[in-house]
Structure formats: C-alpha cells, structure tokens
Amino acid sequence: MRFISVLAGVLALLAAQPAAAEYPDKPIRIMAPYAPGGNIDVTSRIIADKLKDVLGVPVLVENKAGASGMIGSDVVARAAPDGYTLLVSANSLVAVPAIYGNAPYDWRTAFTPISHIQRVPAVLLVTPNSPIKTMADFIALGRDGKFAVADSGIGTTNHLALELIGEATGTKYTLIHYKGSGAASIDVIAGQVTAQVDQVNAALGHIKGGKMRAIAISSTARMPELPDVPTMKESGVKGLETFTFSTFTGLFGPAKMPPEVVAKLNAAMVKVLKDPAVVKRFADLTAEAYPTTPQETAAMFDAEDKTVVPLIKKLGIKPE
C-alpha cells in the first residue's frame, strides 16, 4: 500500500508538470551578417519566407553588418543552441577568420551545419558608360594596381573572386571594401567607383534595369538569364582558360544544438529547397538551390577552407 501511495504521488506530480513544448514554438531569427541588398540578405529572406510555412512559426531576418560578417556571425556563435537563432553564411565564413587572425570564434567548432542553400557565380560589373567592354579590357587596367574595384568586404567571396582573378592573370587592383554588396552597388551606379565584382543574383536587377553593365561571369557556361554575357573562360585572357568560381551559402546554428532540432531544421530545408516556387525564384536570380545533409554541408566548407586559406596566407591578406 505504501508503494502504491508513493507511486500515485509521483504520477500526480508528473501530471502536474507542463509538457515540454515541441520545437519550434516561438519565432526563429535568422542572422544575415551583411547589409541589406546583397546575396546573403536576399537568400535569407527567400528561405525565411518558406520556412515559416513549413515550421509553423514566424521566421525573421535580422541584418547585422560589420567586420566582413564576423559581428553577426558571432551573435549566433554566442546564442543559446536551441534552434531559435540561426545564421546564413557564405563560403567567406572560412576565409574571414583567416584574414583577421583574431576572430572571436573558430568556425569549425562555433557552429552547427544544417544545410547548403544555394550557389551562384560571380559577375564583373561596370557603369553603363564605362569604356571597359571585355574581360581583356579589365585585365589590362590591372597592370599597375591603381584601378579601383569595389567588393562587399574583406574576405567575402566577392573579394576572393577578385584575388583569384588577379592570381590567375598576374594583375592587381585597388580594392575598395564595402559593408555588403548593396552598398558597393550604390557607389558604382552613382559613378563613384567604376567596377565591382558581385554575385549574379544580387546584381541581376541592376543589370536588367540598365544601371550596371555585366562584362563576364565566372560560371562554367553562359546563363540563360544573361545569354549575351560571356564567361570568364571565354575571354581569351591568359590564365582564365579554365577559371570558374561560385559563392555558396549554408544555414548554421550555434554549436551543440540538439540532434533532433538539427534533424527537424534539415528536413524543413529539404522541403523548402525542393519547393518548385523556391527553385524557380533562385533560378530567376541565376542561383542553383539544393539541400544537403549537415555532414555534406560541413564537408563543403572544409573543402573551401583548404582552397582559400592557403591563398590568403600567400597573398598576406589582412584587415584594413
């Protein structure tokens, strides 16, 4: 009887406890660690719009630019690993800490990979009235290192694309680093800077609107959306015969997230990135959307680390 009485008391106590809420039961915040208007911002908003439908809670995008993405990324690295604070980042996640040297986090241990999102090539842009007509014209201006080119920040993929072009062709430019490609585009459109390297998806509206002119793209083949724009491989410039480059983005959370939360978010991303409307929206922006497992996402960023970090060290790229 005593045992039954104790058991009844325990059961009554358990019944009085509220059931653990199933994830997610409150709004999710996605950190876009660059200024509005660029590739990361556009990508974040596309997936947030669909994730809210799949997960059944509001998914909000917050922009926190600075230090080439490290400030916003650090917010996520320090957040509770409960799945309510997430990060959209590009392959620059591995490059920026190598450049700064004193990053507040180690990207390998500070974040939980969830899924790849999309990848998109880079495009060389100039003002509409620029005398630069071809990739060869652009390369010719890089012989003395004085020609100014805008990018979206030190260590970003736009910056590294320029460095890779310079490495391949033996050229050098005066790079002007902005806090996001949107800010860089404003100055190029205004004529403050003559040229810019950006992701095609972020620049497509400006190109089609006649505010910027595309010289060449870094994809393996011409893109249907820009059929008259040649690839850099087609330029005939020595060193660019096989040149390709792409920015890819991934979704991350803080380290030590519960496996069941990671699995639920990954499953949600699979649904989002296989949604025909999302696939088309990214395709319209010249980006290829596809999900991966957390393990595959980690492997992609690890491979990028092995490619770009040696280049950063060779060129001695440092923060300004």
PDB file of C-alpha atoms in Angstrom:
ATOM      1  CA  MET A   1       0.000   0.000   0.000  1.00  0.00           C
ATOM      2  CA  ARG A   2       2.877   2.341   0.830  1.00  0.00           C
ATOM      3  CA  PHE A   3       4.407   1.660  -2.610  1.00  0.00           C
ATOM      4  CA  ILE A   4       1.111   2.322  -4.348  1.00  0.00           C
ATOM      5  CA  SER A   5       0.705   5.554  -2.412  1.00  0.00           C
ATOM      6  CA  VAL A   6       4.216   6.750  -3.366  1.00  0.00           C
ATOM      7  CA  LEU A   7       3.664   5.759  -6.983  1.00  0.00           C
ATOM      8  CA  ALA A   8       0.381   7.625  -7.078  1.00  0.00           C
ATOM      9  CA  GLY A   9       2.118  10.712  -5.668  1.00  0.00           C
ATOM     10  CA  VAL A  10       4.842  10.555  -8.322  1.00  0.00           C
ATOM     11  CA  LEU A  11       2.296  10.162 -11.109  1.00  0.00           C
ATOM     12  CA  ALA A  12       0.294  13.074  -9.746  1.00  0.00           C
ATOM     13  CA  LEU A  13       3.452  15.218  -9.659  1.00  0.00           C
ATOM     14  CA  LEU A  14       4.325  14.316 -13.258  1.00  0.00           C
ATOM     15  CA  ALA A  15       0.807  15.053 -14.383  1.00  0.00           C
ATOM     16  CA  ALA A  16       1.051  18.498 -12.826  1.00  0.00           C
ATOM     17  CA  GLN A  17       4.193  19.341 -14.853  1.00  0.00           C
ATOM     18  CA  PRO A  18       3.579  21.083 -18.189  1.00  0.00           C
ATOM     19  CA  ALA A  19       4.521  19.031 -21.239  1.00  0.00           C
ATOM     20  CA  ALA A  20       7.762  20.038 -22.925  1.00  0.00           C
ATOM     21  CA  ALA A  21       6.989  22.230 -25.910  1.00  0.00           C
ATOM     22  CA  GLU A  22       7.783  20.721 -29.266  1.00  0.00           C
ATOM     23  CA  TYR A  23      10.320  22.656 -31.363  1.00  0.00           C
ATOM     24  CA  PRO A  24       9.604  25.201 -32.657  1.00  0.00           C
ATOM     25  CA  ASP A  25       7.043  27.015 -30.521  1.00  0.00           C
ATOM     26  CA  LYS A  26       8.215  30.624 -30.917  1.00  0.00           C
ATOM     27  CA  PRO A  27       9.695  32.866 -33.633  1.00  0.00           C
ATOM     28  CA  ILE A  28      13.030  31.912 -35.196  1.00  0.00           C
ATOM     29  CA  ARG A  29      15.620  34.561 -36.003  1.00  0.00           C
ATOM     30  CA  ILE A  30      17.933  34.214 -38.998  1.00  0.00           C
ATOM     31  CA  MET A  31      21.025  36.385 -38.839  1.00  0.00           C
ATOM     32  CA  ALA A  32      22.179  37.809 -42.172  1.00  0.00           C
ATOM     33  CA  PRO A  33      25.588  39.226 -41.196  1.00  0.00           C
ATOM     34  CA  TYR A  34      25.806  41.710 -44.081  1.00  0.00           C
ATOM     35  CA  ALA A  35      23.926  44.819 -45.143  1.00  0.00           C
ATOM     36  CA  PRO A  36      20.549  44.550 -46.912  1.00  0.00           C
ATOM     37  CA  GLY A  37      20.507  44.030 -50.658  1.00  0.00           C
ATOM     38  CA  GLY A  38      23.315  41.534 -51.092  1.00  0.00           C
ATOM     39  CA  ASN A  39      23.373  37.802 -51.756  1.00  0.00           C
ATOM     40  CA  ILE A  40      23.192  36.745 -48.095  1.00  0.00           C
ATOM     41  CA  ASP A  41      20.284  39.077 -47.385  1.00  0.00           C
ATOM     42  CA  VAL A  42      18.332  38.002 -50.481  1.00  0.00           C
ATOM     43  CA  THR A  43      18.956  34.314 -49.751  1.00  0.00           C
ATOM     44  CA  SER A  44      17.947  34.669 -46.107  1.00  0.00           C
ATOM     45  CA  ARG A  45      14.644  36.291 -46.967  1.00  0.00           C
ATOM     46  CA  ILE A  46      13.733  33.709 -49.589  1.00  0.00           C
ATOM     47  CA  ILE A  47      14.200  30.779 -47.214  1.00  0.00           C
ATOM     48  CA  ALA A  48      12.675  32.614 -44.230  1.00  0.00           C
ATOM     49  CA  ASP A  49       9.505  33.231 -46.213  1.00  0.00           C
ATOM     50  CA  LYS A  50       9.039  29.489 -46.817  1.00  0.00           C
ATOM     51  CA  LEU A  51      10.435  28.176 -43.526  1.00  0.00           C
ATOM     52  CA  LYS A  52       7.659  29.966 -41.663  1.00  0.00           C
ATOM     53  CA  ASP A  53       5.117  27.928 -43.590  1.00  0.00           C
ATOM     54  CA  VAL A  54       6.945  24.619 -43.102  1.00  0.00           C
ATOM     55  CA  LEU A  55       7.708  25.129 -39.401  1.00  0.00           C
ATOM     56  CA  GLY A  56       4.528  26.995 -38.496  1.00  0.00           C
ATOM     57  CA  VAL A  57       6.190  29.894 -36.667  1.00  0.00           C
ATOM     58  CA  PRO A  58       7.394  33.348 -37.753  1.00  0.00           C
ATOM     59  CA  VAL A  59      10.928  33.332 -39.206  1.00  0.00           C
ATOM     60  CA  LEU A  60      12.517  36.774 -39.057  1.00  0.00           C
ATOM     61  CA  VAL A  61      15.658  38.037 -40.812  1.00  0.00           C
ATOM     62  CA  GLU A  62      17.975  40.406 -38.985  1.00  0.00           C
ATOM     63  CA  ASN A  63      20.861  42.221 -40.707  1.00  0.00           C
ATOM     64  CA  LYS A  64      23.926  42.939 -38.601  1.00  0.00           C
ATOM     65  CA  ALA A  65      26.792  44.025 -40.836  1.00  0.00           C
ATOM     66  CA  GLY A  66      30.409  44.621 -39.899  1.00  0.00           C
ATOM     67  CA  ALA A  67      33.861  43.018 -39.897  1.00  0.00           C
ATOM     68  CA  SER A  68      33.045  41.174 -43.134  1.00  0.00           C
ATOM     69  CA  GLY A  69      30.292  39.185 -41.482  1.00  0.00           C
ATOM     70  CA  MET A  70      32.029  38.362 -38.197  1.00  0.00           C
ATOM     71  CA  ILE A  71      29.888  40.611 -35.989  1.00  0.00           C
ATOM     72  CA  GLY A  72      26.606  38.999 -36.971  1.00  0.00           C
ATOM     73  CA  SER A  73      28.140  35.530 -37.055  1.00  0.00           C
ATOM     74  CA  ASP A  74      29.463  35.989 -33.521  1.00  0.00           C
ATOM     75  CA  VAL A  75      25.941  36.805 -32.311  1.00  0.00           C
ATOM     76  CA  VAL A  76      24.881  33.352 -33.477  1.00  0.00           C
ATOM     77  CA  ALA A  77      28.002  31.664 -32.112  1.00  0.00           C
ATOM     78  CA  ARG A  78      27.144  33.062 -28.655  1.00  0.00           C
ATOM     79  CA  ALA A  79      23.412  32.316 -28.833  1.00  0.00           C
ATOM     80  CA  ALA A  80      21.668  29.520 -26.977  1.00  0.00           C
ATOM     81  CA  PRO A  81      21.863  26.319 -29.065  1.00  0.00           C
ATOM     82  CA  ASP A  82      18.102  25.872 -29.069  1.00  0.00           C
ATOM     83  CA  GLY A  83      17.430  26.371 -32.773  1.00  0.00           C
ATOM     84  CA  TYR A  84      15.864  29.814 -32.445  1.00  0.00           C
ATOM     85  CA  THR A  85      18.915  31.784 -33.624  1.00  0.00           C
ATOM     86  CA  LEU A  86      20.338  30.714 -36.976  1.00  0.00           C
ATOM     87  CA  LEU A  87      22.934  32.011 -39.429  1.00  0.00           C
ATOM     88  CA  VAL A  88      23.042  32.220 -43.198  1.00  0.00           C
ATOM     89  CA  SER A  89      26.642  32.472 -44.318  1.00  0.00           C
ATOM     90  CA  ALA A  90      28.659  32.065 -47.486  1.00  0.00           C
ATOM     91  CA  ASN A  91      31.991  30.339 -48.028  1.00  0.00           C
ATOM     92  CA  SER A  92      33.557  33.514 -46.648  1.00  0.00           C
ATOM     93  CA  LEU A  93      32.776  32.018 -43.232  1.00  0.00           C
ATOM     94  CA  VAL A  94      36.103  30.184 -43.502  1.00  0.00           C
ATOM     95  CA  ALA A  95      38.069  32.982 -45.186  1.00  0.00           C
ATOM     96  CA  VAL A  96      37.320  35.921 -42.922  1.00  0.00           C
ATOM     97  CA  PRO A  97      38.762  34.385 -39.712  1.00  0.00           C
ATOM     98  CA  ALA A  98      41.951  33.505 -41.620  1.00  0.00           C
ATOM     99  CA  ILE A  99      42.285  37.134 -42.684  1.00  0.00           C
ATOM    100  CA  TYR A 100      41.538  38.751 -39.339  1.00  0.00           C
ATOM    101  CA  GLY A 101      43.529  36.220 -37.324  1.00  0.00           C
ATOM    102  CA  ASN A 102      41.723  37.176 -34.106  1.00  0.00           C
ATOM    103  CA  ALA A 103      38.194  36.094 -34.953  1.00  0.00           C
ATOM    104  CA  PRO A 104      36.003  35.728 -31.852  1.00  0.00           C
ATOM    105  CA  TYR A 105      35.141  32.163 -32.892  1.00  0.00           C
ATOM    106  CA  ASP A 106      36.557  29.118 -34.646  1.00  0.00           C
ATOM    107  CA  TRP A 107      34.119  28.396 -37.465  1.00  0.00           C
ATOM    108  CA  ARG A 108      34.799  24.645 -37.173  1.00  0.00           C
ATOM    109  CA  THR A 109      33.631  24.456 -33.562  1.00  0.00           C
ATOM    110  CA  ALA A 110      31.380  27.516 -33.101  1.00  0.00           C
ATOM    111  CA  PHE A 111      28.578  26.460 -35.434  1.00  0.00           C
ATOM    112  CA  THR A 112      26.339  23.513 -36.254  1.00  0.00           C
ATOM    113  CA  PRO A 113      25.946  22.959 -40.020  1.00  0.00           C
ATOM    114  CA  ILE A 114      22.317  22.393 -41.043  1.00  0.00           C
ATOM    115  CA  SER A 115      22.101  22.518 -44.855  1.00  0.00           C
ATOM    116  CA  HIS A 116      23.556  24.009 -48.008  1.00  0.00           C
ATOM    117  CA  ILE A 117      21.167  26.537 -49.577  1.00  0.00           C
ATOM    118  CA  GLN A 118      22.282  27.764 -52.996  1.00  0.00           C
ATOM    119  CA  ARG A 119      25.281  28.593 -55.126  1.00  0.00           C
ATOM    120  CA  VAL A 120      25.765  31.355 -57.657  1.00  0.00           C
ATOM    121  CA  PRO A 121      28.629  32.576 -59.861  1.00  0.00           C
ATOM    122  CA  ALA A 122      30.294  35.973 -59.674  1.00  0.00           C
ATOM    123  CA  VAL A 123      29.949  38.720 -62.259  1.00  0.00           C
ATOM    124  CA  LEU A 124      32.226  41.604 -63.198  1.00  0.00           C
ATOM    125  CA  LEU A 125      30.202  44.826 -63.412  1.00  0.00           C
ATOM    126  CA  VAL A 126      30.922  48.330 -64.665  1.00  0.00           C
ATOM    127  CA  THR A 127      28.993  51.553 -65.044  1.00  0.00           C
ATOM    128  CA  PRO A 128      26.928  51.669 -68.260  1.00  0.00           C
ATOM    129  CA  ASN A 129      29.121  54.344 -69.870  1.00  0.00           C
ATOM    130  CA  SER A 130      32.415  52.656 -68.964  1.00  0.00           C
ATOM    131  CA  PRO A 131      34.938  52.147 -71.783  1.00  0.00           C
ATOM    132  CA  ILE A 132      35.526  48.645 -70.395  1.00  0.00           C
ATOM    133  CA  LYS A 133      33.832  46.282 -72.832  1.00  0.00           C
ATOM    134  CA  THR A 134      35.586  42.953 -72.289  1.00  0.00           C
ATOM    135  CA  MET A 135      37.426  40.961 -69.667  1.00  0.00           C
ATOM    136  CA  ALA A 136      40.628  41.703 -71.574  1.00  0.00           C
ATOM    137  CA  ASP A 137      39.980  45.449 -71.136  1.00  0.00           C
ATOM    138  CA  PHE A 138      39.562  44.948 -67.406  1.00  0.00           C
ATOM    139  CA  ILE A 139      42.710  42.852 -67.079  1.00  0.00           C
ATOM    140  CA  ALA A 140      44.712  45.482 -68.979  1.00  0.00           C
ATOM    141  CA  LEU A 141      43.757  48.046 -66.323  1.00  0.00           C
ATOM    142  CA  GLY A 142      45.150  45.843 -63.562  1.00  0.00           C
ATOM    143  CA  ARG A 143      48.786  46.050 -64.538  1.00  0.00           C
ATOM    144  CA  ASP A 144      49.819  48.854 -62.170  1.00  0.00           C
ATOM    145  CA  GLY A 145      47.465  48.114 -59.237  1.00  0.00           C
ATOM    146  CA  LYS A 146      45.836  51.551 -59.325  1.00  0.00           C
ATOM    147  CA  PHE A 147      42.483  50.728 -60.911  1.00  0.00           C
ATOM    148  CA  ALA A 148      39.743  50.744 -58.240  1.00  0.00           C
ATOM    149  CA  VAL A 149      37.269  47.867 -57.918  1.00  0.00           C
ATOM    150  CA  ALA A 150      34.504  47.537 -55.304  1.00  0.00           C
ATOM    151  CA  ASP A 151      33.652  44.409 -53.348  1.00  0.00           C
ATOM    152  CA  SER A 152      31.429  43.561 -50.392  1.00  0.00           C
ATOM    153  CA  GLY A 153      34.098  43.403 -47.690  1.00  0.00           C
ATOM    154  CA  ILE A 154      37.465  41.922 -46.837  1.00  0.00           C
ATOM    155  CA  GLY A 155      37.340  38.142 -47.005  1.00  0.00           C
ATOM    156  CA  THR A 156      33.958  37.962 -48.696  1.00  0.00           C
ATOM    157  CA  THR A 157      33.602  35.780 -51.750  1.00  0.00           C
ATOM    158  CA  ASN A 158      33.474  38.865 -53.980  1.00  0.00           C
ATOM    159  CA  HIS A 159      36.836  39.936 -52.592  1.00  0.00           C
ATOM    160  CA  LEU A 160      38.315  36.466 -53.016  1.00  0.00           C
ATOM    161  CA  ALA A 161      36.991  36.219 -56.576  1.00  0.00           C
ATOM    162  CA  LEU A 162      38.970  39.356 -57.407  1.00  0.00           C
ATOM    163  CA  GLU A 163      42.070  37.973 -55.719  1.00  0.00           C
ATOM    164  CA  LEU A 164      41.717  34.705 -57.620  1.00  0.00           C
ATOM    165  CA  ILE A 165      41.363  36.595 -60.914  1.00  0.00           C
ATOM    166  CA  GLY A 166      44.462  38.594 -60.064  1.00  0.00           C
ATOM    167  CA  GLU A 167      46.378  35.469 -59.084  1.00  0.00           C
ATOM    168  CA  ALA A 168      45.418  33.755 -62.350  1.00  0.00           C
ATOM    169  CA  THR A 169      46.294  36.709 -64.590  1.00  0.00           C
ATOM    170  CA  GLY A 170      49.173  38.371 -62.762  1.00  0.00           C
ATOM    171  CA  THR A 171      47.179  41.552 -62.158  1.00  0.00           C
ATOM    172  CA  LYS A 172      46.426  43.670 -59.114  1.00  0.00           C
ATOM    173  CA  TYR A 173      43.770  46.251 -58.305  1.00  0.00           C
ATOM    174  CA  THR A 174      42.993  48.826 -55.647  1.00  0.00           C
ATOM    175  CA  LEU A 175      40.184  47.042 -53.843  1.00  0.00           C
ATOM    176  CA  ILE A 176      37.552  49.125 -52.079  1.00  0.00           C
ATOM    177  CA  HIS A 177      35.856  47.060 -49.401  1.00  0.00           C
ATOM    178  CA  TYR A 178      32.256  47.919 -48.510  1.00  0.00           C
ATOM    179  CA  LYS A 179      29.954  46.604 -45.802  1.00  0.00           C
ATOM    180  CA  GLY A 180      27.946  44.491 -48.198  1.00  0.00           C
ATOM    181  CA  SER A 181      27.490  44.361 -51.956  1.00  0.00           C
ATOM    182  CA  GLY A 182      24.388  46.554 -51.809  1.00  0.00           C
ATOM    183  CA  ALA A 183      26.441  49.485 -50.537  1.00  0.00           C
ATOM    184  CA  ALA A 184      29.110  48.831 -53.169  1.00  0.00           C
ATOM    185  CA  SER A 185      26.498  48.794 -55.940  1.00  0.00           C
ATOM    186  CA  ILE A 186      25.153  52.183 -54.867  1.00  0.00           C
ATOM    187  CA  ASP A 187      28.554  53.791 -55.408  1.00  0.00           C
ATOM    188  CA  VAL A 188      29.137  52.003 -58.704  1.00  0.00           C
ATOM    189  CA  ILE A 189      25.720  53.083 -60.014  1.00  0.00           C
ATOM    190  CA  ALA A 190      26.487  56.640 -58.857  1.00  0.00           C
ATOM    191  CA  GLY A 191      29.813  56.564 -60.686  1.00  0.00           C
ATOM    192  CA  GLN A 192      31.949  56.840 -57.565  1.00  0.00           C
ATOM    193  CA  VAL A 193      33.682  53.555 -58.441  1.00  0.00           C
ATOM    194  CA  THR A 194      33.990  52.210 -61.979  1.00  0.00           C
ATOM    195  CA  ALA A 195      33.798  48.449 -61.423  1.00  0.00           C
ATOM    196  CA  GLN A 196      32.547  45.842 -58.990  1.00  0.00           C
ATOM    197  CA  VAL A 197      32.541  42.077 -58.564  1.00  0.00           C
ATOM    198  CA  ASP A 198      29.265  40.768 -57.144  1.00  0.00           C
ATOM    199  CA  GLN A 199      27.154  37.622 -57.116  1.00  0.00           C
ATOM    200  CA  VAL A 200      24.955  37.438 -60.198  1.00  0.00           C
ATOM    201  CA  ASN A 201      21.755  37.044 -58.179  1.00  0.00           C
ATOM    202  CA  ALA A 202      22.360  40.237 -56.207  1.00  0.00           C
ATOM    203  CA  ALA A 203      23.261  42.215 -59.334  1.00  0.00           C
ATOM    204  CA  LEU A 204      20.704  40.866 -61.810  1.00  0.00           C
ATOM    205  CA  GLY A 205      18.115  43.566 -61.176  1.00  0.00           C
ATOM    206  CA  HIS A 206      20.679  46.326 -61.722  1.00  0.00           C
ATOM    207  CA  ILE A 207      21.881  44.655 -64.933  1.00  0.00           C
ATOM    208  CA  LYS A 208      18.419  44.211 -66.403  1.00  0.00           C
ATOM    209  CA  GLY A 209      17.466  47.701 -65.276  1.00  0.00           C
ATOM    210  CA  GLY A 210      20.372  49.199 -67.195  1.00  0.00           C
ATOM    211  CA  LYS A 211      22.035  50.627 -64.096  1.00  0.00           C
ATOM    212  CA  MET A 212      25.094  48.375 -64.427  1.00  0.00           C
ATOM    213  CA  ARG A 213      26.668  46.501 -67.323  1.00  0.00           C
ATOM    214  CA  ALA A 214      27.903  42.914 -66.964  1.00  0.00           C
ATOM    215  CA  ILE A 215      31.292  42.166 -68.533  1.00  0.00           C
ATOM    216  CA  ALA A 216      31.732  38.453 -67.725  1.00  0.00           C
ATOM    217  CA  ILE A 217      30.536  35.761 -65.348  1.00  0.00           C
ATOM    218  CA  SER A 218      32.549  33.093 -63.522  1.00  0.00           C
ATOM    219  CA  SER A 219      30.245  30.166 -64.318  1.00  0.00           C
ATOM    220  CA  THR A 220      31.153  27.139 -66.407  1.00  0.00           C
ATOM    221  CA  ALA A 221      28.713  28.158 -69.184  1.00  0.00           C
ATOM    222  CA  ARG A 222      26.659  31.172 -70.172  1.00  0.00           C
ATOM    223  CA  MET A 223      23.491  31.695 -68.199  1.00  0.00           C
ATOM    224  CA  PRO A 224      20.016  31.717 -69.796  1.00  0.00           C
ATOM    225  CA  GLU A 225      19.144  34.894 -67.888  1.00  0.00           C
ATOM    226  CA  LEU A 226      22.176  36.707 -69.388  1.00  0.00           C
ATOM    227  CA  PRO A 227      22.779  34.995 -72.721  1.00  0.00           C
ATOM    228  CA  ASP A 228      24.879  37.849 -74.136  1.00  0.00           C
ATOM    229  CA  VAL A 229      27.305  37.903 -71.205  1.00  0.00           C
ATOM    230  CA  PRO A 230      30.334  35.654 -71.827  1.00  0.00           C
ATOM    231  CA  THR A 231      32.011  33.507 -69.226  1.00  0.00           C
ATOM    232  CA  MET A 232      35.449  34.470 -67.993  1.00  0.00           C
ATOM    233  CA  LYS A 233      36.732  31.281 -69.618  1.00  0.00           C
ATOM    234  CA  GLU A 234      35.608  32.645 -72.982  1.00  0.00           C
ATOM    235  CA  SER A 235      37.552  35.876 -72.574  1.00  0.00           C
ATOM    236  CA  GLY A 236      40.707  34.646 -74.259  1.00  0.00           C
ATOM    237  CA  VAL A 237      42.738  36.077 -71.376  1.00  0.00           C
ATOM    238  CA  LYS A 238      45.770  34.014 -70.450  1.00  0.00           C
ATOM    239  CA  GLY A 239      45.215  32.360 -67.074  1.00  0.00           C
ATOM    240  CA  LEU A 240      41.428  32.352 -67.292  1.00  0.00           C
ATOM    241  CA  GLU A 241      41.088  29.432 -69.711  1.00  0.00           C
ATOM    242  CA  THR A 242      39.585  27.218 -67.002  1.00  0.00           C
ATOM    243  CA  PHE A 243      38.590  29.846 -64.458  1.00  0.00           C
ATOM    244  CA  THR A 244      35.338  29.296 -62.556  1.00  0.00           C
ATOM    245  CA  PHE A 245      34.160  30.486 -59.161  1.00  0.00           C
ATOM    246  CA  SER A 246      30.954  30.387 -57.157  1.00  0.00           C
ATOM    247  CA  THR A 247      29.599  31.633 -53.880  1.00  0.00           C
ATOM    248  CA  PHE A 248      27.679  29.023 -51.947  1.00  0.00           C
ATOM    249  CA  THR A 249      25.582  29.619 -48.879  1.00  0.00           C
ATOM    250  CA  GLY A 250      24.658  27.456 -45.927  1.00  0.00           C
ATOM    251  CA  LEU A 251      22.381  27.509 -42.907  1.00  0.00           C
ATOM    252  CA  PHE A 252      24.019  27.145 -39.492  1.00  0.00           C
ATOM    253  CA  GLY A 253      23.110  27.265 -35.832  1.00  0.00           C
ATOM    254  CA  PRO A 254      25.245  27.610 -32.708  1.00  0.00           C
ATOM    255  CA  ALA A 255      27.419  24.683 -31.642  1.00  0.00           C
ATOM    256  CA  LYS A 256      25.922  21.858 -29.569  1.00  0.00           C
ATOM    257  CA  MET A 257      22.401  22.044 -30.933  1.00  0.00           C
ATOM    258  CA  PRO A 258      20.211  19.042 -30.024  1.00  0.00           C
ATOM    259  CA  PRO A 259      20.364  16.449 -32.823  1.00  0.00           C
ATOM    260  CA  GLU A 260      16.581  16.283 -33.036  1.00  0.00           C
ATOM    261  CA  VAL A 261      16.392  20.055 -33.640  1.00  0.00           C
ATOM    262  CA  VAL A 262      19.080  19.872 -36.327  1.00  0.00           C
ATOM    263  CA  ALA A 263      17.219  16.996 -37.977  1.00  0.00           C
ATOM    264  CA  LYS A 264      13.937  18.932 -37.957  1.00  0.00           C
ATOM    265  CA  LEU A 265      15.565  22.023 -39.440  1.00  0.00           C
ATOM    266  CA  ASN A 266      17.336  19.965 -42.103  1.00  0.00           C
ATOM    267  CA  ALA A 267      14.073  18.248 -43.046  1.00  0.00           C
ATOM    268  CA  ALA A 268      12.412  21.666 -43.269  1.00  0.00           C
ATOM    269  CA  MET A 269      15.196  22.938 -45.527  1.00  0.00           C
ATOM    270  CA  VAL A 270      14.787  19.923 -47.812  1.00  0.00           C
ATOM    271  CA  LYS A 271      11.107  20.827 -48.219  1.00  0.00           C
ATOM    272  CA  VAL A 272      11.882  24.497 -48.765  1.00  0.00           C
ATOM    273  CA  LEU A 273      14.669  23.966 -51.306  1.00  0.00           C
ATOM    274  CA  LYS A 274      12.679  21.382 -53.277  1.00  0.00           C
ATOM    275  CA  ASP A 275       9.627  23.609 -53.432  1.00  0.00           C
ATOM    276  CA  PRO A 276       9.193  24.456 -57.147  1.00  0.00           C
ATOM    277  CA  ALA A 277       8.439  28.087 -56.298  1.00  0.00           C
ATOM    278  CA  VAL A 278      11.704  28.424 -54.351  1.00  0.00           C
ATOM    279  CA  VAL A 279      13.705  26.600 -57.029  1.00  0.00           C
ATOM    280  CA  LYS A 280      12.298  28.974 -59.645  1.00  0.00           C
ATOM    281  CA  ARG A 281      12.866  32.040 -57.504  1.00  0.00           C
ATOM    282  CA  PHE A 282      16.537  31.170 -57.066  1.00  0.00           C
ATOM    283  CA  ALA A 283      16.825  30.186 -60.740  1.00  0.00           C
ATOM    284  CA  ASP A 284      15.389  33.568 -61.725  1.00  0.00           C
ATOM    285  CA  LEU A 285      18.237  35.042 -59.691  1.00  0.00           C
ATOM    286  CA  THR A 286      20.739  32.796 -61.514  1.00  0.00           C
ATOM    287  CA  ALA A 287      21.303  30.668 -58.409  1.00  0.00           C
ATOM    288  CA  GLU A 288      21.046  26.895 -58.053  1.00  0.00           C
ATOM    289  CA  ALA A 289      19.156  25.767 -54.956  1.00  0.00           C
ATOM    290  CA  TYR A 290      19.669  22.366 -53.404  1.00  0.00           C
ATOM    291  CA  PRO A 291      19.757  20.948 -49.849  1.00  0.00           C
ATOM    292  CA  THR A 292      22.454  18.774 -48.323  1.00  0.00           C
ATOM    293  CA  THR A 293      22.857  16.830 -45.099  1.00  0.00           C
ATOM    294  CA  PRO A 294      24.619  18.545 -42.195  1.00  0.00           C
ATOM    295  CA  GLN A 295      27.632  16.312 -42.854  1.00  0.00           C
ATOM    296  CA  GLU A 296      27.758  17.271 -46.537  1.00  0.00           C
ATOM    297  CA  THR A 297      27.457  20.939 -45.616  1.00  0.00           C
ATOM    298  CA  ALA A 298      30.398  20.649 -43.239  1.00  0.00           C
ATOM    299  CA  ALA A 299      32.456  18.917 -45.948  1.00  0.00           C
ATOM    300  CA  MET A 300      31.776  21.719 -48.456  1.00  0.00           C
ATOM    301  CA  PHE A 301      33.023  24.387 -46.088  1.00  0.00           C
ATOM    302  CA  ASP A 302      36.016  22.275 -45.097  1.00  0.00           C
ATOM    303  CA  ALA A 303      36.999  21.923 -48.772  1.00  0.00           C
ATOM    304  CA  GLU A 304      36.684  25.690 -49.185  1.00  0.00           C
ATOM    305  CA  ASP A 305      38.976  26.160 -46.200  1.00  0.00           C
ATOM    306  CA  LYS A 306      41.637  24.033 -47.867  1.00  0.00           C
ATOM    307  CA  THR A 307      41.361  26.099 -51.059  1.00  0.00           C
ATOM    308  CA  VAL A 308      41.178  29.716 -49.948  1.00  0.00           C
ATOM    309  CA  VAL A 309      43.148  29.818 -46.700  1.00  0.00           C
ATOM    310  CA  PRO A 310      46.463  28.964 -48.452  1.00  0.00           C
ATOM    311  CA  LEU A 311      45.763  31.781 -50.951  1.00  0.00           C
ATOM    312  CA  ILE A 312      45.048  34.237 -48.143  1.00  0.00           C
ATOM    313  CA  LYS A 313      48.329  33.338 -46.479  1.00  0.00           C
ATOM    314  CA  LYS A 314      50.260  33.525 -49.746  1.00  0.00           C
ATOM    315  CA  LEU A 315      48.921  36.999 -50.578  1.00  0.00           C
ATOM    316  CA  GLY A 316      49.191  38.177 -46.987  1.00  0.00           C
ATOM    317  CA  ILE A 317      45.607  39.481 -46.974  1.00  0.00           C
ATOM    318  CA  LYS A 318      44.978  41.423 -43.777  1.00  0.00           C
ATOM    319  CA  PRO A 319      42.134  43.559 -42.431  1.00  0.00           C
ATOM    320  CA  GLU A 320      42.409  47.277 -43.086  1.00  0.00           C
TER     321      GLU A 320
END
